[in-house]
PDB file of C-alpha atoms in Angstrom:
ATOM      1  CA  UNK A   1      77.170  11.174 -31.884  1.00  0.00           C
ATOM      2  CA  UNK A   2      75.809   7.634 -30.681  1.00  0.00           C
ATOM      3  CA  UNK A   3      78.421   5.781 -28.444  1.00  0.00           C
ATOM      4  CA  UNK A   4      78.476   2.645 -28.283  1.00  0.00           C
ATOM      5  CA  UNK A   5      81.003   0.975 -26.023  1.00  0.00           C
ATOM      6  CA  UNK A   6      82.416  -2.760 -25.632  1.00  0.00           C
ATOM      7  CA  UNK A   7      84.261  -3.308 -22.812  1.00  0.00           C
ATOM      8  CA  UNK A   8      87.143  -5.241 -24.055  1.00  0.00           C
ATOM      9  CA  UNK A   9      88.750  -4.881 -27.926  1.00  0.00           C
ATOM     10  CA  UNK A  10      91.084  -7.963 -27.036  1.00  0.00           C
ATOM     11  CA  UNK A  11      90.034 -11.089 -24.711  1.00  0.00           C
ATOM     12  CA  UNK A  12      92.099 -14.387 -24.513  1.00  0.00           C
ATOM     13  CA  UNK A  13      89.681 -16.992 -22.394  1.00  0.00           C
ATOM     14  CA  UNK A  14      90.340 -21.053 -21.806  1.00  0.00           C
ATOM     15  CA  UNK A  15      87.853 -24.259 -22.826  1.00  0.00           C
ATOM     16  CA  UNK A  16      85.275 -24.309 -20.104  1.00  0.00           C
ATOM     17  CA  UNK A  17      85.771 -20.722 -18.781  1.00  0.00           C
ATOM     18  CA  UNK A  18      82.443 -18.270 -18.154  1.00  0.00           C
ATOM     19  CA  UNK A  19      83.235 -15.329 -20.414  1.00  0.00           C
ATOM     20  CA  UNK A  20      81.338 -12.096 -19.828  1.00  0.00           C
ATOM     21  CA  UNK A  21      81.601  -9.166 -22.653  1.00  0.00           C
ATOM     22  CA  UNK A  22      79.697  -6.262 -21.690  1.00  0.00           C
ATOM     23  CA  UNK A  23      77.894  -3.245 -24.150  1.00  0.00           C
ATOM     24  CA  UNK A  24      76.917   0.197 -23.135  1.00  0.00           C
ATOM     25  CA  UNK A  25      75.385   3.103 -24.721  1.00  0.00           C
ATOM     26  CA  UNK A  26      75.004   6.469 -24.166  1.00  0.00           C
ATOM     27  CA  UNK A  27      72.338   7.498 -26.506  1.00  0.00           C
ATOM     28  CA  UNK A  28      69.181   6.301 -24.508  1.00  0.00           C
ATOM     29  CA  UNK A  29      67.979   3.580 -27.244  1.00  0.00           C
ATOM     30  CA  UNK A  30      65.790   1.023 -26.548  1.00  0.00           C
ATOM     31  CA  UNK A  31      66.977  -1.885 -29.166  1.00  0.00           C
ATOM     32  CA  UNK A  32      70.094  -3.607 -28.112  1.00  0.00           C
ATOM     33  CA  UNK A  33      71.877  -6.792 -29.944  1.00  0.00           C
ATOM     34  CA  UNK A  34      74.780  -9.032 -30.045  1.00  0.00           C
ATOM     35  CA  UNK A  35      76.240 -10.565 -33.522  1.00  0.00           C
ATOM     36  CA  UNK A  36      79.287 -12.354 -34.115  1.00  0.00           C
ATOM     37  CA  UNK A  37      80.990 -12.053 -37.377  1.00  0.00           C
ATOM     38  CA  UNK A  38      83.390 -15.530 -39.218  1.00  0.00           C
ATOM     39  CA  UNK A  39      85.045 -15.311 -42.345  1.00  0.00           C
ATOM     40  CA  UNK A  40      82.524 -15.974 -45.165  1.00  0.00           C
ATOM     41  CA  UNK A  41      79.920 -16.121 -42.981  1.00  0.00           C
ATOM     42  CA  UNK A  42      78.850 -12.208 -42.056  1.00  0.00           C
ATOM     43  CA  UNK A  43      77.226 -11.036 -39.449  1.00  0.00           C
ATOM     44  CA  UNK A  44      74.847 -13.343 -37.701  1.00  0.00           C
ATOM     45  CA  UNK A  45      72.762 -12.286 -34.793  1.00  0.00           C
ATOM     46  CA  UNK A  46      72.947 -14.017 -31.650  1.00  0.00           C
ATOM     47  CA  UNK A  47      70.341 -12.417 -29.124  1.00  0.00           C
ATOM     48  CA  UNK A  48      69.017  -9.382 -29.471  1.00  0.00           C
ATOM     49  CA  UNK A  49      66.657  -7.043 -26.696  1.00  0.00           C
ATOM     50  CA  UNK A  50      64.047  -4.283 -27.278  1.00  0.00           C
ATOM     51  CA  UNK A  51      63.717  -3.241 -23.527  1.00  0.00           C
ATOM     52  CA  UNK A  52      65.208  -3.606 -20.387  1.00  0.00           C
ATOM     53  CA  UNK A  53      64.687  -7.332 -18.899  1.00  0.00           C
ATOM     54  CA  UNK A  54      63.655  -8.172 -22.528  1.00  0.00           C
ATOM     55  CA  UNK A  55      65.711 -10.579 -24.521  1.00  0.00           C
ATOM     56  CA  UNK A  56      65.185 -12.495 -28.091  1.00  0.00           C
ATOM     57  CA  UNK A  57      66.775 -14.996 -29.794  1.00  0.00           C
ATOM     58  CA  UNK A  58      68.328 -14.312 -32.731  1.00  0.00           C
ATOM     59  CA  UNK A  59      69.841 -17.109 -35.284  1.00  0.00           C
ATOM     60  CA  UNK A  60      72.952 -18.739 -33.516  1.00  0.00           C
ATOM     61  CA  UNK A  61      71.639 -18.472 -29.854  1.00  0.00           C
ATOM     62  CA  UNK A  62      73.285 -21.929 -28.724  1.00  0.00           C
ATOM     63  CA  UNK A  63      75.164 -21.736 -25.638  1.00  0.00           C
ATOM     64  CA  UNK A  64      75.276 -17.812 -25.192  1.00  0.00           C
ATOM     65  CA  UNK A  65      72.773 -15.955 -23.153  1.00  0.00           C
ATOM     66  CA  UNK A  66      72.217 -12.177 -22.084  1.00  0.00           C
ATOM     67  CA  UNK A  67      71.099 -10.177 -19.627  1.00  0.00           C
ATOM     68  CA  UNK A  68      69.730  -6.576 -19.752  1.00  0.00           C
ATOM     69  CA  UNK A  69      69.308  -5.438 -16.368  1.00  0.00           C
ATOM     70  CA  UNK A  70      69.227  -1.587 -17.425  1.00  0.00           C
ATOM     71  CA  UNK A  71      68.896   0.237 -20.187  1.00  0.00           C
ATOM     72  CA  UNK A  72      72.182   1.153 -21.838  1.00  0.00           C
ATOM     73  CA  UNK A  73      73.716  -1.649 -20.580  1.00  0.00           C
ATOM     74  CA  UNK A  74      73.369  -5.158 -22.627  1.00  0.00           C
ATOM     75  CA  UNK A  75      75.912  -8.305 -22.165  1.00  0.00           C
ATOM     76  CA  UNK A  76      76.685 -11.450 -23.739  1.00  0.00           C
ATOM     77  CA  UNK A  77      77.596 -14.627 -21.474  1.00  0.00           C
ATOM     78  CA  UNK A  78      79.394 -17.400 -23.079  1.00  0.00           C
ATOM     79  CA  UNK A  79      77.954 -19.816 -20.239  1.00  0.00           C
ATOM     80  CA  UNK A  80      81.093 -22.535 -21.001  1.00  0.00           C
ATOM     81  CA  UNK A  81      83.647 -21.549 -23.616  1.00  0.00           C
ATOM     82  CA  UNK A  82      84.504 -23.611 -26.335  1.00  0.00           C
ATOM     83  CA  UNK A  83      86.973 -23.281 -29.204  1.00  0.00           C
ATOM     84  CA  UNK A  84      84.397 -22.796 -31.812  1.00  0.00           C
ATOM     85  CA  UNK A  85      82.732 -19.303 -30.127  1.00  0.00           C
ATOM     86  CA  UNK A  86      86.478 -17.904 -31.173  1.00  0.00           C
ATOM     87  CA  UNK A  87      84.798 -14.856 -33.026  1.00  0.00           C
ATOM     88  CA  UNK A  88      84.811 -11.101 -33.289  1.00  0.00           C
ATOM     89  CA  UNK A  89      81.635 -10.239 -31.360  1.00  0.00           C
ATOM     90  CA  UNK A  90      79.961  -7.067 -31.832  1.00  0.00           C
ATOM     91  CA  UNK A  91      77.356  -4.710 -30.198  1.00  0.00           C
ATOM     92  CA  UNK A  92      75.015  -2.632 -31.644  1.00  0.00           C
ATOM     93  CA  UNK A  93      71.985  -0.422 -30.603  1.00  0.00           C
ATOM     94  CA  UNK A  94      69.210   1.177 -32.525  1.00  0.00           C
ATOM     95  CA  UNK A  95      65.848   3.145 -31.116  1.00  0.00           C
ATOM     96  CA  UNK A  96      62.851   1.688 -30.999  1.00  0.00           C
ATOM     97  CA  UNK A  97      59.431   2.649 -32.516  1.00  0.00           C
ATOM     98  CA  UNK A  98      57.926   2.188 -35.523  1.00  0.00           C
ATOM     99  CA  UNK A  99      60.048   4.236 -37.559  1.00  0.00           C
ATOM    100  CA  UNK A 100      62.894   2.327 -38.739  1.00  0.00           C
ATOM    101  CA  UNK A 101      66.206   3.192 -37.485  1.00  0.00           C
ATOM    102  CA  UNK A 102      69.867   2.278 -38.491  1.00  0.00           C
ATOM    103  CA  UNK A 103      72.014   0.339 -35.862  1.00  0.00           C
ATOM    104  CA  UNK A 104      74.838   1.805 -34.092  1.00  0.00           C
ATOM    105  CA  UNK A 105      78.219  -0.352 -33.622  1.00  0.00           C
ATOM    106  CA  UNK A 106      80.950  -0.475 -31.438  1.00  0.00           C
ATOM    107  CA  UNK A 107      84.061  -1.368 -32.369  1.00  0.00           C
ATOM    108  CA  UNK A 108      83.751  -5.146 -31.479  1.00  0.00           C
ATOM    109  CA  UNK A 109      85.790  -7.705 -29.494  1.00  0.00           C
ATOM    110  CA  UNK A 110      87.895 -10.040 -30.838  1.00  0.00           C
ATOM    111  CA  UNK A 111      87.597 -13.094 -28.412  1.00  0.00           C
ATOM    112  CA  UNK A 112      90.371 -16.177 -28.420  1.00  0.00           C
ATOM    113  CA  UNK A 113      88.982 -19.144 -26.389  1.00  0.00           C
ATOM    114  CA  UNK A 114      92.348 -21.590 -25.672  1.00  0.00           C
TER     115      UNK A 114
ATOM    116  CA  UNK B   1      68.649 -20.945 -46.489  1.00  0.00           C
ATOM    117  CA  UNK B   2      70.269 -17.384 -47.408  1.00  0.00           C
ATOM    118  CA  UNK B   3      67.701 -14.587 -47.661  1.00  0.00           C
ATOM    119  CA  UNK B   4      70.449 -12.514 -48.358  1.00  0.00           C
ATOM    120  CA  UNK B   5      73.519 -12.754 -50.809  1.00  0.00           C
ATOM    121  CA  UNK B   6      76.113 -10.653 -52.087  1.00  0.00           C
ATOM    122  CA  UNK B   7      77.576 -13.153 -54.849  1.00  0.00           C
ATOM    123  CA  UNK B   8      81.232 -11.018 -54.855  1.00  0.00           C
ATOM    124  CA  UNK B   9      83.401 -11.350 -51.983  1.00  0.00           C
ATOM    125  CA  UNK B  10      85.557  -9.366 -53.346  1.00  0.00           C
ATOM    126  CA  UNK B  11      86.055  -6.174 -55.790  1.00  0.00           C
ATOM    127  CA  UNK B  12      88.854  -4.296 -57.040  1.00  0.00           C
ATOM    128  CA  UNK B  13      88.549  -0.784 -58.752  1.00  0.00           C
ATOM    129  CA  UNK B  14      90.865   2.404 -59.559  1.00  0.00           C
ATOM    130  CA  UNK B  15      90.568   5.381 -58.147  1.00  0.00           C
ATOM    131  CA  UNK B  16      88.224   7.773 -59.462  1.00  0.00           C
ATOM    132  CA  UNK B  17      85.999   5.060 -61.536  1.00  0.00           C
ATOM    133  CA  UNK B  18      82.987   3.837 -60.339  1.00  0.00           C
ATOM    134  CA  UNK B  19      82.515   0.814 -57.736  1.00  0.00           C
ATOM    135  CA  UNK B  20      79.214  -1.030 -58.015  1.00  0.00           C
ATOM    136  CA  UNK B  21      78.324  -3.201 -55.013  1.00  0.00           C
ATOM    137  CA  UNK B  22      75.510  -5.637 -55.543  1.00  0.00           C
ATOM    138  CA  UNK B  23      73.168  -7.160 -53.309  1.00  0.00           C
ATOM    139  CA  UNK B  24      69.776 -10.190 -53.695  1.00  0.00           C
ATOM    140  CA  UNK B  25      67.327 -10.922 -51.523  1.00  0.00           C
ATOM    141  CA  UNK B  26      64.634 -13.442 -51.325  1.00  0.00           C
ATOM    142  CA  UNK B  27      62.058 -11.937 -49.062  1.00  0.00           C
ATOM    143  CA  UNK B  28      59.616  -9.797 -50.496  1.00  0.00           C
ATOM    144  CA  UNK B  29      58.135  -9.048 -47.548  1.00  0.00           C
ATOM    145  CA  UNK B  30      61.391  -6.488 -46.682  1.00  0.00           C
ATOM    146  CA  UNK B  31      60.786  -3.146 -46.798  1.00  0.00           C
ATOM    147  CA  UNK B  32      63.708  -1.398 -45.527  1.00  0.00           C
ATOM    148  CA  UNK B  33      67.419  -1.650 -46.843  1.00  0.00           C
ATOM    149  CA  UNK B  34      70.660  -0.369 -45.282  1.00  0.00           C
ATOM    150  CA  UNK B  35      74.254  -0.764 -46.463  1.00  0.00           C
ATOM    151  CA  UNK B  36      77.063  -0.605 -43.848  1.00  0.00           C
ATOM    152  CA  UNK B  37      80.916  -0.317 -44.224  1.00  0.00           C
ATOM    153  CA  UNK B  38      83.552  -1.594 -42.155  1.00  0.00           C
ATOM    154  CA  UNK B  39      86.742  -1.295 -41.577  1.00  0.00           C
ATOM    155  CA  UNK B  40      89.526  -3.593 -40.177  1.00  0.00           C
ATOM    156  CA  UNK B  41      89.428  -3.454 -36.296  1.00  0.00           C
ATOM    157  CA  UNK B  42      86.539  -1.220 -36.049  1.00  0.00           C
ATOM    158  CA  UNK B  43      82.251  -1.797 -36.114  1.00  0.00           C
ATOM    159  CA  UNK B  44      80.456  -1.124 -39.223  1.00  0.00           C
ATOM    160  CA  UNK B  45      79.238   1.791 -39.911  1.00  0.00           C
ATOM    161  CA  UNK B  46      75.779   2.606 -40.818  1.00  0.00           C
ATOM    162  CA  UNK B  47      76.477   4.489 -44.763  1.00  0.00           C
ATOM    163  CA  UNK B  48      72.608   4.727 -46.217  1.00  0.00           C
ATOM    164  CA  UNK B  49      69.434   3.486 -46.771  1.00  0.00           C
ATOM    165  CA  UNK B  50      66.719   2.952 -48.856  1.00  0.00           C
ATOM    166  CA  UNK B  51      62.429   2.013 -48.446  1.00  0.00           C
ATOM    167  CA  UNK B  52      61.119   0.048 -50.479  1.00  0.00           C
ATOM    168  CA  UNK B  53      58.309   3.069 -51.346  1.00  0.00           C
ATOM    169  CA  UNK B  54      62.014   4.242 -53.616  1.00  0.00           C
ATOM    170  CA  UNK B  55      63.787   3.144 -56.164  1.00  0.00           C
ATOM    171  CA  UNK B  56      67.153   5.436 -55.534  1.00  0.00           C
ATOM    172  CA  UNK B  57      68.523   7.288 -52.899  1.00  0.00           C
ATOM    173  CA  UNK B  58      71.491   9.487 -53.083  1.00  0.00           C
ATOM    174  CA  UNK B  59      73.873  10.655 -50.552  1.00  0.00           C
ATOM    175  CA  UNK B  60      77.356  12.273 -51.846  1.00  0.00           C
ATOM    176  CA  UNK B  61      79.342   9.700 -54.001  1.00  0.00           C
ATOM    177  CA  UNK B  62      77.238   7.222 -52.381  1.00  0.00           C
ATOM    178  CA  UNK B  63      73.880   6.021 -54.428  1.00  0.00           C
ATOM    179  CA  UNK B  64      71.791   2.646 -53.657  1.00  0.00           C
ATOM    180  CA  UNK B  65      69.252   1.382 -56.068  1.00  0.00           C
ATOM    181  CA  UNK B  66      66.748  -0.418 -55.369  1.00  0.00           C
ATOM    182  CA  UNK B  67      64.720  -3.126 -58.159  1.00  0.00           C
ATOM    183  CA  UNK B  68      61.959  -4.771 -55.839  1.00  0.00           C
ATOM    184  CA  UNK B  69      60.669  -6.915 -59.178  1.00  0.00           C
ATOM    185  CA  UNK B  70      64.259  -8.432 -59.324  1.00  0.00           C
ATOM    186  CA  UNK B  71      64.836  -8.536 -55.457  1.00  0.00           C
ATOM    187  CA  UNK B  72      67.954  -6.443 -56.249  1.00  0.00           C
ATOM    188  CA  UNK B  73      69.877  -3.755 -54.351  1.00  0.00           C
ATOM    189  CA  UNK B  74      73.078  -1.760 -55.584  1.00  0.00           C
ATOM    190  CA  UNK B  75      75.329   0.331 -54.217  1.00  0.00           C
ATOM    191  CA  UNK B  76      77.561   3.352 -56.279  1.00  0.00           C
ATOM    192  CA  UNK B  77      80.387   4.904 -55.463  1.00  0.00           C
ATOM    193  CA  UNK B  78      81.703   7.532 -57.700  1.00  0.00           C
ATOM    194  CA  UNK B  79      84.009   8.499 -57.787  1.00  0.00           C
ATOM    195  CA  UNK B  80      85.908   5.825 -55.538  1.00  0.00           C
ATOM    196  CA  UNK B  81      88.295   6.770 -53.615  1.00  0.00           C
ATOM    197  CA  UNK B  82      91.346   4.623 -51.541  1.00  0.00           C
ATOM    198  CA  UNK B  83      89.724   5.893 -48.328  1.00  0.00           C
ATOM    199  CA  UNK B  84      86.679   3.653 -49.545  1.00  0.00           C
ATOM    200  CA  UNK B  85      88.551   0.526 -49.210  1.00  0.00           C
ATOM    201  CA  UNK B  86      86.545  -1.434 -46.933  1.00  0.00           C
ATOM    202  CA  UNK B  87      83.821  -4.136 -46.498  1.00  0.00           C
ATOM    203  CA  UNK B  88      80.338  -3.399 -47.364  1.00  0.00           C
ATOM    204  CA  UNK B  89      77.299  -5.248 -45.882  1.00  0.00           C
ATOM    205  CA  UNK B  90      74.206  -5.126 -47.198  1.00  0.00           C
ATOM    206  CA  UNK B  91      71.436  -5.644 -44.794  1.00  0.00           C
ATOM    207  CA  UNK B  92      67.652  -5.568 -44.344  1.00  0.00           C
ATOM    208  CA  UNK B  93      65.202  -5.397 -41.737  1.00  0.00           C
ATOM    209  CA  UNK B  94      64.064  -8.782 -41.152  1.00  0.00           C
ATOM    210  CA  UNK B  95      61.793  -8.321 -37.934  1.00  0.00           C
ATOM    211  CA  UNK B  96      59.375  -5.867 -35.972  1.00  0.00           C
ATOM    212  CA  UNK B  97      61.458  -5.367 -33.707  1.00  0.00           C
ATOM    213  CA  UNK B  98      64.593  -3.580 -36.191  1.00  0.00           C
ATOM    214  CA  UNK B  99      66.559  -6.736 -36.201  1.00  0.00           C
ATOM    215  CA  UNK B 100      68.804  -6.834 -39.018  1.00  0.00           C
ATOM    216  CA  UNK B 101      69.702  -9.347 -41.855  1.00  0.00           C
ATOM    217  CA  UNK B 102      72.839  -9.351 -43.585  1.00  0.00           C
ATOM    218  CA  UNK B 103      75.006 -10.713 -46.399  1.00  0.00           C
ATOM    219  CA  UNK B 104      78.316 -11.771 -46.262  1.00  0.00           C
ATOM    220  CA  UNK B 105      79.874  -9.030 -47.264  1.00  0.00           C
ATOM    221  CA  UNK B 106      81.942  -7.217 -49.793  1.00  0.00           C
ATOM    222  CA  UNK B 107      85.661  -6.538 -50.005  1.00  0.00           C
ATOM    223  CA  UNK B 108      85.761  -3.443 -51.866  1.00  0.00           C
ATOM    224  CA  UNK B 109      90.211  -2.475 -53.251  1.00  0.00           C
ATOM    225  CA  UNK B 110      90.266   0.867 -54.182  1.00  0.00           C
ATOM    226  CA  UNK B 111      93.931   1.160 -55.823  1.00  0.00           C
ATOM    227  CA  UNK B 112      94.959   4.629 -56.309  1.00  0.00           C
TER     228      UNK B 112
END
């Protein structure tokens, strides 16, 4: 079974704060993303990264970035907090290729910013 | 502008009928179609998928039918079942690299 693990299910961070959230997988896949998912909004992708050192935006990049410094391991950086990135932020990994594959999910983290 | 709805945000059904989960897109140009479920608390979980080269695609209780002319995807459940209680996502592959679109989800009540 694919694994894919968020390092935090709960985080409480102030205004202004540099928040880290950190993704790994165990299954060797070479797509990795981060979405965020609001009430009545869905799930709306944030950056996403098809190989190691590789990133893309995706459609609400503004004022996250990401680094992917190895392979199974992708993380979001929230580079100044702010009330409004108060979200439940989730990771998910897929292969790469040509072939299309489903994504894998971890269990998200729900993230309070004071 | 939304290239994908799901026009209910919420269903309720009773146990053992069917559930029908509905799904539009705008985009012709997608060519691969996934529905997820998820739970309270938890990721979502990929549930099944269809190409565009199909119409239907079948998988237990779980159906999804696809009408490219009317941009349309469904999802069946039968029979439905409280465990099923969840939201569904719709979602489609909206770049080369796998990136996914999705709606806004479903509520689907399953009330025994």
């Amino acid at each position: 079974d694919v694994k894919v693990t968020q390092s935090s299910r709960y985080l409480v961070k102030r205004t202004g704060e540099k928040v880290f959230l950190e993704c790994v997988q165990d299954m060797d896949h070479e797509n990795m993303f981060w979405y965020r998912q609001d009430p009545g909004l869905g799930l709306r992708l944030i950056y996403f990264s098809y190989d190691v050192k590789m990133k893309e935006k995706g459609d609400i990049p503004e004022g996250y970035s990401v680094s992917r410094e190895k392979k199974e391991r992708f993380s979001l950086i929230l580079e100044s907090a702010s009330t409004n990135q108060t979200s439940m932020y989730l990771c998910a990994s897929s292969f790469g290729g040509r072939v299309y594959q489903p994504q894998h999910f971890g269990d998200g983290t729900r993230l309070s910013i004071l | 502008d939304q290239q994908v709805k799901q026009n209910s945000p919420s269903l309720s059904v009773q146990e053992g009928r069917i559930s029908i989960l509905n799904c539009d897109y705008t985009n012709s140009m997608f060519d691969y179609f996934l529905w997820y479920k998820k739970y309270p608390a938890e990721g979502p979980t990929f549930l099944i998928s269809i190409s565009s080269i199909k119409d239907k695609n079948e998988d237990g209780r779980f159906t999804v039918f696809l009408n490219k002319s009317a941009k349309h995807l469904s999802l069946h459940i039968v029979p439905s079942q409280p465990g099923d209680s969840a939201v569904y996502f719709c979602a489609f592959i909206g770049g080369s690299q796998g990136n996914l679109i999705f709606g806004k989800g479903t509520k689907l009540s399953v009330k025994p």
